[in-house]
Short mmCIF file of C-alpha atoms in Angstrom, two decimals:
data_model
loop_
_atom_site.label_atom_id
_atom_site.label_comp_id
_atom_site.label_asym_id
_atom_site.label_seq_id
_atom_site.Cartn_x
_atom_site.Cartn_y
_atom_site.Cartn_z
CA MET T 1 39.57 19.94 -20.60
CA ARG T 2 38.29 23.26 -21.79
CA GLU T 3 39.82 26.29 -20.21
CA THR T 4 36.91 28.67 -20.28
CA GLU T 5 37.44 29.48 -16.69
CA LEU T 6 34.75 31.55 -15.09
CA LYS T 7 34.74 30.27 -11.55
CA GLN T 8 37.78 29.75 -9.36
CA PRO T 9 38.20 26.50 -7.40
CA GLY T 10 37.24 27.09 -3.82
CA GLU T 11 34.64 29.67 -4.79
CA VAL T 12 31.16 29.28 -3.28
CA ILE T 13 28.33 29.21 -5.81
CA ARG T 14 24.60 28.78 -5.58
CA ARG T 15 23.89 25.19 -6.58
CA HIS T 16 20.42 24.05 -5.65
CA GLY T 17 17.41 26.16 -5.98
CA PRO T 18 14.83 26.37 -3.13
CA TRP T 19 12.31 24.04 -4.79
CA THR T 20 14.96 21.43 -5.35
CA ARG T 21 16.05 21.61 -1.71
CA ILE T 22 12.48 21.58 -0.25
CA THR T 23 11.32 18.66 -2.45
CA HIS T 24 14.59 16.80 -1.76
CA TRP T 25 13.91 16.75 2.00
CA LEU T 26 10.23 16.03 1.55
CA TRP T 27 11.25 12.96 -0.47
CA ALA T 28 13.76 11.94 2.14
CA ILE T 29 11.00 11.93 4.74
CA CYS T 30 8.50 10.22 2.41
CA VAL T 31 10.85 7.51 1.38
CA PHE T 32 11.86 6.84 5.00
CA PHE T 33 8.25 6.33 6.15
CA LEU T 34 7.14 4.58 2.94
CA LEU T 35 9.96 2.09 3.16
CA LEU T 36 9.45 1.15 6.81
CA SER T 37 5.64 1.17 6.74
CA GLY T 38 5.87 -0.78 3.43
CA LEU T 39 7.93 -3.49 5.08
CA GLN T 40 5.31 -3.57 7.87
CA ILE T 41 2.58 -4.16 5.24
CA PHE T 42 4.70 -6.80 3.48
CA ASN T 43 5.05 -8.66 6.77
CA ALA T 44 1.26 -9.23 6.84
CA HIS T 45 1.75 -11.61 3.94
CA PRO T 46 5.43 -12.14 3.32
CA ALA T 47 5.30 -13.66 -0.16
CA LEU T 48 5.38 -12.27 -3.67
CA TYR T 49 3.73 -13.79 -6.75
CA LEU T 50 3.61 -13.31 -10.51
CA GLY T 51 0.21 -13.00 -12.12
CA ARG T 52 -3.35 -12.12 -11.28
CA GLN T 53 -3.65 -13.97 -7.99
CA SER T 54 -1.58 -15.62 -5.30
CA GLY T 55 -0.99 -19.36 -5.81
CA MET T 56 -1.28 -20.63 -2.24
CA SER T 57 -2.38 -24.20 -2.78
CA GLN T 58 -0.80 -27.47 -3.76
CA GLY T 59 -0.51 -27.58 -7.58
CA PHE T 60 -0.72 -23.87 -7.91
CA ASP T 61 2.39 -22.01 -6.75
CA ASN T 62 3.43 -18.83 -8.58
CA ALA T 63 5.46 -17.38 -5.72
CA VAL T 64 8.83 -15.80 -6.48
CA LEU T 65 9.66 -14.88 -2.94
CA ARG T 66 8.68 -16.20 0.48
CA ILE T 67 10.04 -15.26 3.82
CA GLY T 68 9.20 -17.37 6.86
CA ALA T 69 10.42 -19.40 9.81
CA GLU T 70 10.97 -23.16 9.73
CA GLY T 71 11.74 -25.93 12.16
CA GLY T 72 11.34 -25.46 15.92
CA GLN T 73 10.17 -29.06 16.40
CA GLY T 74 12.34 -31.52 18.31
CA ALA T 75 16.06 -30.93 17.96
CA ALA T 76 15.75 -28.70 14.88
CA PRO T 77 16.11 -25.10 15.96
CA LEU T 78 13.76 -22.51 14.48
CA ARG T 79 15.44 -20.66 11.61
CA GLY T 80 14.54 -17.88 9.27
CA VAL T 81 14.22 -18.94 5.67
CA THR T 82 13.99 -16.73 2.57
CA GLN T 83 12.92 -18.57 -0.57
CA VAL T 84 13.85 -16.76 -3.74
CA PHE T 85 12.68 -18.38 -7.01
CA GLY T 86 12.32 -21.64 -5.19
CA ARG T 87 15.76 -21.62 -3.63
CA ASP T 88 16.02 -21.59 0.17
CA LEU T 89 18.44 -19.25 1.94
CA ASP T 90 19.07 -19.25 5.70
CA THR T 91 18.44 -15.67 6.86
CA THR T 92 18.05 -16.29 10.56
CA GLY T 93 18.56 -13.10 12.54
CA VAL T 94 17.36 -10.78 9.85
CA LEU T 95 14.67 -12.22 7.60
CA GLY T 96 12.10 -14.73 8.82
CA LEU T 97 13.32 -14.91 12.36
CA SER T 98 14.79 -12.05 14.33
CA GLY T 99 15.00 -10.30 17.63
CA PRO T 100 17.06 -10.59 20.80
CA ASP T 101 18.32 -14.07 21.83
CA GLY T 102 15.69 -15.99 23.68
CA ALA T 103 12.96 -13.69 22.42
CA GLN T 104 13.22 -14.20 18.75
CA GLN T 105 10.10 -13.61 16.70
CA ALA T 106 8.97 -15.23 13.49
CA ARG T 107 8.48 -12.25 11.23
CA ALA T 108 9.62 -11.44 7.72
CA PHE T 109 11.38 -8.12 8.20
CA PRO T 110 12.82 -7.44 11.69
CA ALA T 111 11.28 -4.98 14.16
CA TRP T 112 14.03 -2.39 13.54
CA ALA T 113 13.01 -2.21 9.88
CA THR T 114 9.29 -1.65 10.28
CA ILE T 115 6.93 1.11 11.43
CA PRO T 116 5.48 0.37 13.94
CA SER T 117 8.05 -2.01 15.30
CA GLU T 118 5.53 -4.65 16.30
CA GLN T 119 3.21 -6.36 13.80
CA ASP T 120 0.47 -3.75 13.18
CA LEU T 121 -0.83 -3.77 9.60
CA ALA T 122 -3.57 -1.18 10.20
CA THR T 123 -1.03 1.42 11.36
CA GLY T 124 1.42 0.45 8.65
CA ARG T 125 -1.28 1.19 6.07
CA VAL T 126 -2.24 4.51 7.73
CA VAL T 127 1.36 5.65 7.60
CA HIS T 128 2.00 4.32 4.11
CA PHE T 129 -0.95 5.94 2.40
CA PHE T 130 -0.43 9.33 4.01
CA PHE T 131 3.21 9.46 2.82
CA ALA T 132 2.19 8.07 -0.57
CA TRP T 133 -0.02 11.13 -1.04
CA LEU T 134 2.75 13.38 0.14
CA LEU T 135 5.19 11.73 -2.30
CA VAL T 136 2.78 12.25 -5.20
CA ALA T 137 2.20 15.86 -4.21
CA THR T 138 5.97 16.47 -3.84
CA LEU T 139 6.62 14.91 -7.25
CA ALA T 140 3.97 17.17 -8.84
CA VAL T 141 5.35 20.30 -7.18
CA TRP T 142 8.93 19.32 -8.17
CA ALA T 143 7.97 18.60 -11.80
CA LEU T 144 6.20 21.89 -12.14
CA ALA T 145 8.90 23.94 -10.38
CA SER T 146 11.73 22.18 -12.28
CA LEU T 147 10.02 22.77 -15.59
CA LEU T 148 9.60 26.46 -14.85
CA ASN T 149 13.04 27.13 -13.25
CA GLY T 150 14.94 25.11 -15.82
CA HIS T 151 16.28 22.48 -13.33
CA LEU T 152 14.67 19.72 -15.35
CA ARG T 153 16.24 20.77 -18.67
CA ARG T 154 19.57 21.88 -17.18
CA ASP T 155 20.21 19.10 -14.66
CA ILE T 156 17.91 16.14 -15.16
CA TRP T 157 16.70 15.51 -18.66
CA PRO T 158 19.45 13.41 -20.28
CA GLY T 159 20.57 14.62 -23.72
CA ARG T 160 22.77 13.15 -26.41
CA ARG T 161 25.77 14.84 -24.86
CA ASP T 162 25.16 12.92 -21.60
CA LEU T 163 24.92 9.60 -23.38
CA ARG T 164 28.16 10.39 -25.24
CA GLY T 165 29.91 11.44 -22.06
CA LEU T 166 28.59 8.47 -20.03
CA GLY T 167 31.57 6.17 -20.68
CA ALA T 168 34.08 8.76 -19.63
CA ASP T 169 31.97 9.63 -16.63
CA ILE T 170 31.80 6.03 -15.45
CA ARG T 171 35.61 5.73 -15.81
CA ALA T 172 35.96 9.00 -13.87
CA HIS T 173 33.79 7.66 -11.04
CA LEU T 174 35.87 4.50 -10.87
CA GLY T 175 39.01 6.51 -10.87
CA GLY T 176 40.15 9.09 -8.38
CA PRO T 177 38.58 12.14 -6.85
CA LEU T 178 35.91 13.82 -8.92
CA PRO T 179 35.53 17.43 -9.84
CA HIS T 180 32.77 19.22 -8.05
CA GLY T 181 31.10 21.92 -10.11
CA ARG T 182 27.75 23.38 -10.70
CA ARG T 183 26.83 20.95 -13.46
CA TYR T 184 25.50 17.43 -12.92
CA SER T 185 27.68 14.78 -14.58
CA PRO T 186 26.10 12.47 -17.19
CA LEU T 187 25.87 9.71 -14.56
CA GLN T 188 24.17 11.94 -12.09
CA ARG T 189 21.66 13.19 -14.63
CA LEU T 190 20.83 9.69 -15.78
CA THR T 191 20.49 8.43 -12.17
CA TYR T 192 18.15 11.25 -11.05
CA PHE T 193 16.22 10.88 -14.21
CA VAL T 194 15.73 7.13 -13.68
CA VAL T 195 14.71 7.65 -10.06
CA LEU T 196 12.41 10.64 -10.59
CA ALA T 197 10.87 9.85 -13.98
CA GLY T 198 11.16 6.05 -13.68
CA LEU T 199 11.20 4.55 -10.22
CA PHE T 200 8.83 7.01 -8.45
CA PRO T 201 6.19 6.76 -11.21
CA LEU T 202 6.62 2.95 -11.16
CA MET T 203 6.07 2.86 -7.42
CA ILE T 204 2.94 5.08 -7.66
CA LEU T 205 1.43 3.06 -10.50
CA THR T 206 2.14 -0.41 -9.10
CA GLY T 207 0.83 0.96 -5.75
CA LEU T 208 -2.35 2.02 -7.42
CA THR T 209 -2.72 -1.36 -9.15
CA MET T 210 -2.92 -3.02 -5.77
CA SER T 211 -5.99 -0.98 -5.03
CA PRO T 212 -9.23 -2.77 -6.01
CA GLY T 213 -10.88 0.66 -6.25
CA MET T 214 -8.30 1.92 -8.75
CA ASP T 215 -8.50 -1.27 -10.75
CA ALA T 216 -12.17 -0.59 -11.28
CA ALA T 217 -11.43 3.06 -12.20
CA TRP T 218 -8.41 2.33 -14.37
CA PRO T 219 -8.58 -1.26 -15.56
CA TRP T 220 -5.58 -0.70 -17.85
CA LEU T 221 -3.41 -0.74 -14.83
CA LEU T 222 -3.95 -4.54 -14.51
CA ASP T 223 -3.01 -5.00 -18.15
CA LEU T 224 -0.02 -2.67 -17.93
CA PHE T 225 1.62 -4.68 -15.11
CA GLY T 226 0.22 -8.15 -15.82
CA GLY T 227 -2.05 -8.51 -12.86
CA ARG T 228 -2.30 -7.24 -9.30
CA GLN T 229 0.15 -9.75 -7.80
CA THR T 230 2.80 -8.97 -10.43
CA ALA T 231 2.27 -5.25 -9.66
CA ARG T 232 2.83 -6.04 -5.96
CA SER T 233 6.08 -7.86 -6.82
CA LEU T 234 7.21 -4.93 -9.05
CA HIS T 235 6.38 -2.59 -6.21
CA PHE T 236 8.74 -4.57 -3.99
CA LEU T 237 11.44 -4.62 -6.70
CA GLY T 238 11.06 -0.89 -7.09
CA MET T 239 11.59 -0.57 -3.40
CA LEU T 240 14.85 -2.54 -3.61
CA LEU T 241 16.04 -0.28 -6.44
CA ILE T 242 15.23 2.87 -4.46
CA VAL T 243 17.09 1.50 -1.42
CA SER T 244 20.10 0.75 -3.70
CA PHE T 245 19.96 4.27 -5.05
CA PHE T 246 19.78 5.64 -1.48
CA VAL T 247 22.90 3.60 -0.45
CA VAL T 248 24.93 4.81 -3.48
CA HIS T 249 23.64 8.34 -2.99
CA ILE T 250 24.87 8.42 0.61
CA VAL T 251 28.21 6.89 -0.33
CA MET T 252 28.70 9.51 -3.07
CA VAL T 253 27.77 12.32 -0.64
CA LEU T 254 30.29 11.01 1.90
CA ALA T 255 32.96 10.59 -0.79
CA ALA T 256 32.34 14.08 -2.20
CA GLY T 257 32.53 15.85 1.17
CA PRO T 258 29.41 15.51 3.32
CA LEU T 259 29.45 18.98 4.80
CA ASN T 260 29.70 20.77 1.48
CA GLU T 261 27.06 18.51 0.00
CA MET T 262 24.78 18.85 2.96
CA ARG T 263 25.17 22.54 2.92
CA SER T 264 24.31 22.72 -0.76
CA MET T 265 21.05 20.86 -0.16
CA LEU T 266 20.15 22.94 2.93
CA THR T 267 21.20 26.45 1.93
CA GLY T 268 21.90 26.00 -1.75
CA ARG T 269 25.50 27.25 -1.31
CA TYR T 270 28.22 24.94 -2.62
CA ARG T 271 32.00 25.21 -2.76
CA ILE T 272 33.34 24.09 -6.12
CA ARG T 273 36.55 22.19 -6.30
CA GLY T 274 38.97 20.65 -8.77
CA HIS T 275 38.69 20.93 -12.53
CA ALA T 276 34.97 21.44 -12.36
CA ALA T 277 35.57 25.12 -11.94
CA ALA T 278 36.72 25.17 -15.52
CA GLU T 279 33.59 23.52 -16.74
CA GLU T 280 31.30 26.29 -15.64
CA GLU T 281 29.88 28.04 -18.59
CA MET F 1 31.05 27.38 12.46
CA GLU F 2 27.52 27.79 13.68
CA ARG F 3 26.18 26.31 10.53
CA ARG F 4 28.63 23.48 10.86
CA THR F 5 27.34 22.70 14.37
CA LEU F 6 23.81 22.79 13.08
CA LEU F 7 24.67 20.32 10.38
CA ARG F 8 26.31 18.00 12.84
CA LEU F 9 23.25 18.18 15.06
CA GLY F 10 20.99 17.32 12.17
CA ALA F 11 23.16 14.42 11.06
CA GLY F 12 23.22 13.15 14.61
CA THR F 13 19.43 13.24 14.87
CA LEU F 14 19.13 11.27 11.72
CA ALA F 15 21.66 8.76 12.76
CA SER F 16 20.05 8.15 16.16
CA LEU F 17 16.65 7.89 14.52
CA SER F 18 17.87 5.10 12.33
CA LEU F 19 19.65 3.35 15.18
CA THR F 20 16.76 3.34 17.67
CA GLY F 21 14.80 1.94 14.75
CA CYS F 22 11.18 2.31 14.45
CA LYS F 23 10.10 2.11 18.09
CA THR F 24 10.40 5.90 17.65
CA PHE F 25 7.13 5.86 15.83
CA ASP F 26 5.25 3.18 17.82
CA PHE F 27 3.09 5.99 19.28
CA LEU F 28 1.32 6.03 15.92
CA SER F 29 -0.34 2.69 16.88
CA ASN F 30 -2.25 4.46 19.56
CA PRO F 31 -5.77 5.06 18.15
CA ASP F 32 -6.13 8.29 20.21
CA ASP F 33 -2.86 9.82 19.09
CA PRO F 34 -3.52 13.16 17.28
CA ALA F 35 -0.69 12.46 14.82
CA ARG F 36 -2.47 9.26 13.73
CA ASP F 37 -5.67 11.28 13.12
CA VAL F 38 -3.68 13.53 10.79
CA LEU F 39 -2.20 10.57 8.91
CA ILE F 40 -5.54 8.72 8.63
CA SER F 41 -7.21 11.81 7.14
CA ALA F 42 -5.44 10.84 3.92
CA ASN F 43 -7.96 8.00 3.66
CA ARG F 44 -10.73 10.54 3.09
CA LEU F 45 -8.73 11.95 0.25
CA THR F 46 -8.21 8.49 -1.17
CA GLU F 47 -11.96 7.78 -0.95
CA ARG F 48 -12.90 11.09 -2.66
CA ALA F 49 -10.24 10.60 -5.38
CA GLN F 50 -11.24 7.03 -6.11
CA ARG F 51 -14.95 7.82 -6.24
CA LEU F 52 -14.29 10.70 -8.60
CA LEU F 53 -12.25 8.48 -10.92
CA GLN F 54 -14.53 5.46 -10.65
CA GLY F 55 -17.85 7.02 -11.25
CA ARG F 56 -20.84 5.29 -9.73
CA ASP F 57 -20.88 2.01 -11.64
CA ALA F 58 -17.32 1.26 -12.90
CA LEU F 59 -16.98 -2.47 -12.60
CA ALA F 60 -14.30 -4.53 -10.99
CA ARG F 61 -12.45 -6.78 -13.48
CA THR F 62 -14.17 -10.12 -14.06
CA TYR F 63 -12.26 -13.24 -14.90
CA THR F 64 -12.90 -16.60 -16.64
CA GLU F 65 -13.45 -20.08 -15.36
CA ALA F 66 -9.81 -20.85 -16.35
CA ASP F 67 -8.63 -18.30 -13.78
CA ILE F 68 -10.20 -20.31 -10.93
CA ARG F 69 -6.99 -22.15 -10.06
CA GLN F 70 -7.47 -23.07 -6.41
CA PRO F 71 -10.03 -23.28 -3.56
CA MET F 72 -11.02 -19.86 -2.21
CA ARG F 73 -8.67 -19.11 0.66
CA PRO F 74 -10.68 -18.58 3.82
CA ASN F 75 -9.63 -15.87 6.23
CA GLY F 76 -10.83 -14.50 9.56
CA SER F 77 -13.44 -16.73 11.09
CA THR F 78 -13.67 -20.12 9.42
CA ASP F 79 -15.93 -22.04 11.84
CA PRO F 80 -18.23 -19.89 14.02
CA GLN F 81 -19.12 -21.36 17.35
CA ALA F 82 -22.14 -19.25 18.35
CA ALA F 83 -24.95 -21.57 19.54
CA ASP F 84 -27.56 -20.06 17.16
CA TYR F 85 -25.13 -20.57 14.27
CA LEU F 86 -24.33 -24.15 15.18
CA ALA F 87 -28.10 -24.96 15.36
CA LEU F 88 -28.66 -23.45 11.91
CA LYS F 89 -25.63 -25.25 10.48
CA LYS F 90 -26.86 -28.61 11.88
CA ALA F 91 -30.12 -28.23 9.94
CA GLY F 92 -28.30 -27.31 6.77
CA PHE F 93 -29.48 -23.67 7.14
CA ALA F 94 -33.03 -24.64 6.39
CA ASP F 95 -34.22 -22.45 9.32
CA TYR F 96 -31.94 -19.57 8.37
CA ARG F 97 -33.73 -16.24 7.99
CA LEU F 98 -32.04 -13.08 6.85
CA THR F 99 -33.61 -9.98 8.26
CA LEU F 100 -33.31 -6.61 6.60
CA GLY F 101 -34.58 -3.70 8.67
CA GLY F 102 -33.83 -0.32 10.09
CA ALA F 103 -34.60 2.72 7.94
CA VAL F 104 -36.82 0.91 5.43
CA GLU F 105 -40.56 1.04 4.63
CA THR F 106 -40.96 -2.75 4.50
CA PRO F 107 -38.64 -4.82 6.64
CA LEU F 108 -37.78 -8.21 5.08
CA THR F 109 -37.42 -11.65 6.49
CA LEU F 110 -36.03 -14.08 3.92
CA SER F 111 -35.16 -17.75 3.87
CA LEU F 112 -32.37 -19.08 1.68
CA ALA F 113 -35.09 -20.45 -0.64
CA ASP F 114 -36.60 -16.98 -0.90
CA ILE F 115 -33.19 -15.54 -1.80
CA LYS F 116 -32.53 -18.21 -4.43
CA ALA F 117 -35.89 -17.51 -5.97
CA MET F 118 -34.91 -13.94 -6.70
CA PRO F 119 -32.98 -12.88 -9.85
CA GLN F 120 -29.50 -14.31 -9.59
CA GLN F 121 -26.15 -12.98 -10.73
CA THR F 122 -22.89 -14.87 -11.20
CA GLN F 123 -19.48 -13.20 -11.29
CA ILE F 124 -15.89 -14.47 -11.34
CA THR F 125 -13.86 -11.88 -9.47
CA ARG F 126 -10.63 -11.35 -7.63
CA HIS F 127 -10.71 -11.24 -3.84
CA ASP F 128 -8.04 -8.90 -2.52
CA CYS F 129 -7.15 -9.38 1.13
CA VAL F 130 -5.85 -6.44 3.13
CA GLU F 131 -2.86 -8.63 3.94
CA GLY F 132 -1.82 -8.50 0.29
CA TRP F 133 -2.84 -11.77 -1.34
CA SER F 134 -5.43 -12.24 -4.06
CA CYS F 135 -7.63 -15.24 -5.04
CA ILE F 136 -10.05 -15.59 -7.92
CA ALA F 137 -13.42 -17.35 -7.35
CA LYS F 138 -16.94 -17.51 -8.78
CA TRP F 139 -19.76 -16.09 -6.74
CA LYS F 140 -23.48 -16.42 -7.19
CA GLY F 141 -26.22 -14.61 -5.43
CA VAL F 142 -28.73 -11.83 -5.43
CA ARG F 143 -27.91 -8.18 -5.99
CA LEU F 144 -28.16 -6.25 -2.72
CA SER F 145 -29.96 -3.45 -4.65
CA HIS F 146 -32.77 -5.89 -5.38
CA LEU F 147 -33.36 -6.37 -1.67
CA LEU F 148 -33.06 -2.67 -1.00
CA ASP F 149 -35.68 -1.94 -3.69
CA ARG F 150 -37.99 -4.59 -2.19
CA ALA F 151 -37.60 -3.06 1.28
CA ARG F 152 -37.83 0.50 0.01
CA VAL F 153 -35.06 2.32 1.71
CA LYS F 154 -36.10 5.53 3.55
CA PRO F 155 -34.35 8.78 2.52
CA ALA F 156 -32.63 9.03 5.88
CA ALA F 157 -30.70 5.80 5.28
CA ARG F 158 -27.03 6.22 4.23
CA TYR F 159 -25.37 2.99 5.23
CA ALA F 160 -26.13 -0.76 5.23
CA VAL F 161 -24.77 -2.43 8.32
CA PHE F 162 -24.17 -6.21 8.29
CA HIS F 163 -24.34 -8.11 11.56
CA CYS F 164 -22.69 -11.50 11.59
CA PHE F 165 -22.81 -14.83 13.47
CA ASP F 166 -19.04 -15.04 13.88
CA ALA F 167 -16.87 -13.60 16.62
CA LEU F 168 -13.08 -13.41 16.14
CA THR F 169 -12.36 -12.38 19.65
CA THR F 170 -14.12 -12.47 23.06
CA GLY F 171 -13.99 -9.24 25.12
CA LEU F 172 -15.12 -8.41 28.65
CA SER F 173 -18.69 -7.99 27.39
CA GLY F 174 -18.71 -11.34 25.66
CA PRO F 175 -17.93 -12.42 22.08
CA GLN F 176 -17.07 -9.56 19.72
CA TYR F 177 -19.26 -10.36 16.76
CA TYR F 178 -18.16 -9.33 13.29
CA TYR F 179 -19.97 -6.49 11.65
CA GLU F 180 -19.35 -4.28 8.68
CA SER F 181 -20.93 -1.34 6.85
CA ILE F 182 -20.98 0.05 3.36
CA ASP F 183 -22.67 3.17 2.04
CA LEU F 184 -25.62 3.01 -0.32
CA ARG F 185 -23.44 3.78 -3.30
CA SER F 186 -21.46 0.58 -2.73
CA ALA F 187 -24.63 -1.29 -1.70
CA ARG F 188 -26.31 -0.43 -4.96
CA HIS F 189 -23.25 -1.15 -7.16
CA PRO F 190 -24.10 -3.65 -9.90
CA GLN F 191 -21.53 -6.16 -8.59
CA THR F 192 -22.53 -5.98 -4.94
CA ILE F 193 -24.28 -9.27 -4.16
CA LEU F 194 -25.25 -11.47 -1.27
CA ALA F 195 -23.66 -14.78 -2.34
CA TRP F 196 -24.90 -18.16 -1.28
CA SER F 197 -22.80 -20.11 -3.87
CA MET F 198 -19.08 -20.25 -4.49
CA ASN F 199 -17.29 -21.95 -7.39
CA GLY F 200 -20.49 -23.71 -8.38
CA ALA F 201 -21.29 -25.21 -4.96
CA PRO F 202 -23.15 -23.97 -1.86
CA LEU F 203 -21.01 -21.52 0.05
CA PRO F 204 -18.79 -23.54 2.43
CA VAL F 205 -18.78 -22.76 6.11
CA ALA F 206 -15.19 -21.58 5.98
CA ASN F 207 -16.16 -19.01 3.38
CA GLY F 208 -19.19 -17.58 5.17
CA ALA F 209 -22.18 -19.96 4.82
CA PRO F 210 -25.01 -19.46 4.41
CA LEU F 211 -24.74 -15.93 3.00
CA ARG F 212 -21.88 -13.49 2.57
CA LEU F 213 -21.37 -10.11 0.99
CA ARG F 214 -19.34 -9.34 -2.10
CA VAL F 215 -18.24 -5.74 -2.54
CA GLU F 216 -15.90 -6.12 -5.47
CA ARG F 217 -14.23 -2.72 -5.50
CA GLN F 218 -13.00 -2.96 -1.91
CA LEU F 219 -10.88 -5.26 0.17
CA GLY F 220 -11.91 -8.53 1.71
CA TYR F 221 -12.65 -7.31 5.23
CA LYS F 222 -15.60 -5.28 3.92
CA MET F 223 -17.18 -8.53 2.64
CA ALA F 224 -18.95 -9.73 5.74
CA LYS F 225 -19.42 -13.47 6.08
CA TYR F 226 -22.08 -15.42 8.06
CA ILE F 227 -24.59 -12.55 7.65
CA LYS F 228 -27.33 -12.62 10.25
CA SER F 229 -29.06 -9.32 9.57
CA ILE F 230 -28.79 -6.12 7.60
CA THR F 231 -29.78 -2.81 9.05
CA LEU F 232 -30.16 0.46 7.15
CA VAL F 233 -29.01 3.38 9.25
CA PRO F 234 -28.38 7.16 8.85
CA ASP F 235 -24.96 6.80 10.53
CA PHE F 236 -22.96 4.17 12.42
CA ALA F 237 -21.57 6.36 15.16
CA GLY F 238 -23.60 4.64 17.89
CA ILE F 239 -22.99 1.08 16.74
CA ARG F 240 -20.30 -0.87 18.66
CA GLY F 241 -16.96 0.90 18.44
CA GLY F 242 -18.54 3.60 16.23
CA LYS F 243 -16.14 3.16 13.30
CA GLY F 244 -18.44 1.10 11.07
CA GLY F 245 -16.88 -2.34 11.34
CA TYR F 246 -15.04 -4.90 13.38
CA TRP F 247 -11.66 -4.09 11.79
CA GLU F 248 -12.40 -0.40 11.53
CA ASP F 249 -12.87 -0.40 15.33
CA ARG F 250 -9.40 -1.90 15.44
CA GLY F 251 -7.63 0.81 13.34
CA TYR F 252 -8.37 -0.20 9.77
CA GLU F 253 -9.81 2.34 7.33
CA TRP F 254 -13.57 2.33 6.76
CA TYR F 255 -13.07 2.97 3.06
CA ALA F 256 -11.18 -0.04 1.87
CA GLY F 257 -10.77 0.65 -1.82
CA VAL F 258 -7.02 0.71 -1.37
#
């Protein structure tokens, strides 16, 4: 630990710039609506395939995921079934069959996970495409602002130093309390880089590949992702990864002190703690 | 302390939002809700952006015979029950006449034989349903632009409206017949055809016999099946629900390139 101490623990610094904070909350809103309207859209045809088209007939089945309800005849009760790579999982109550007892509905994702709550593909699409545009606009604004104000170079773009420090940082995260300084740790930089420069562009491009209009305009999209239905599956996979990121993100905020973290993302002001103070350069 | 209270309040709102689930946003389903109007305005942006990137004649991807792996999945109506349709079907569509009228110099009345005698075009394309699935099939028919040229479209015309034999629902005023509309740019696109053949055989009833539309750069619901007549119009505000199509009147976007 270097002892070039410039900031004292407990001191309040300015951590997040205004553009970082504004775009952060715009993303939070976009991802919320995109996720729940996306699940609504998925429910209209709750299956994913690999390739150019959807194998929906006997002798041609290229599905990798199917969510549905089975049974309901005779003594066999209706149950929700999720088929992943050909293997059936009973997911009654959440996937395939959900809702209050006695009024269960056969639907892929449950009502609490979709916008609107009832099956309404048209509205799901209206919501999804609006927030898709907003996400793209926010990403563009963020990229430009972060390039100009140095956020991209200082906090996001991973360098050799981050890759070297990655092992130590992973061990630190598995260990005890972490220092909280101005700088992003290697793991943080890499995570935000993957989400902002990897997952968001993946979602945008696979989303565009599902559009027959864009496929005519940019036929390379189909070649890039190996067909419209593969793109749709990758869009779903990207969603799962973004949800995973969100869960870890929230856990880390809670672990690091939710009020201090929340304040830094609202006002930019952040109280540094632990050894991190020493790391400030 | 004040800031802390504010933060708590914000967090509480977020938490309750996630707990009450998405009933919170069910008002967006209401077609008259102003918030929905704001959201749906993004579709205009999508349309402009796609048309800018596509240019007029960019083609949809075409596939090979080997990509035809299954029967074309029918969707929507699969067996129309209108009396006039049943009579035509019984006679093998020998008495079928497509009419093309409205804002044209020369209205057309065409039998299937007349249509088959015109220059034909075959294309193997991917049908993308708004629900999310895709299916590749071979379509054969006449370019819509050929018919428009024969009828000589008047300058006032901006849209082609397709009236169909099939009704998906019955309302208070009787059966709600399917209809759709496309603008002249889509109507004149090189891949826009009126298809009477599918996968090398006459178009099956389930897939829209005797004649259906193919608009390859848009979603399936634009591609009207069981076409009865085509009308060229300056706008579609006065037709049925006023939104330009059966599904458009029920909340779906008129521009279905996405």
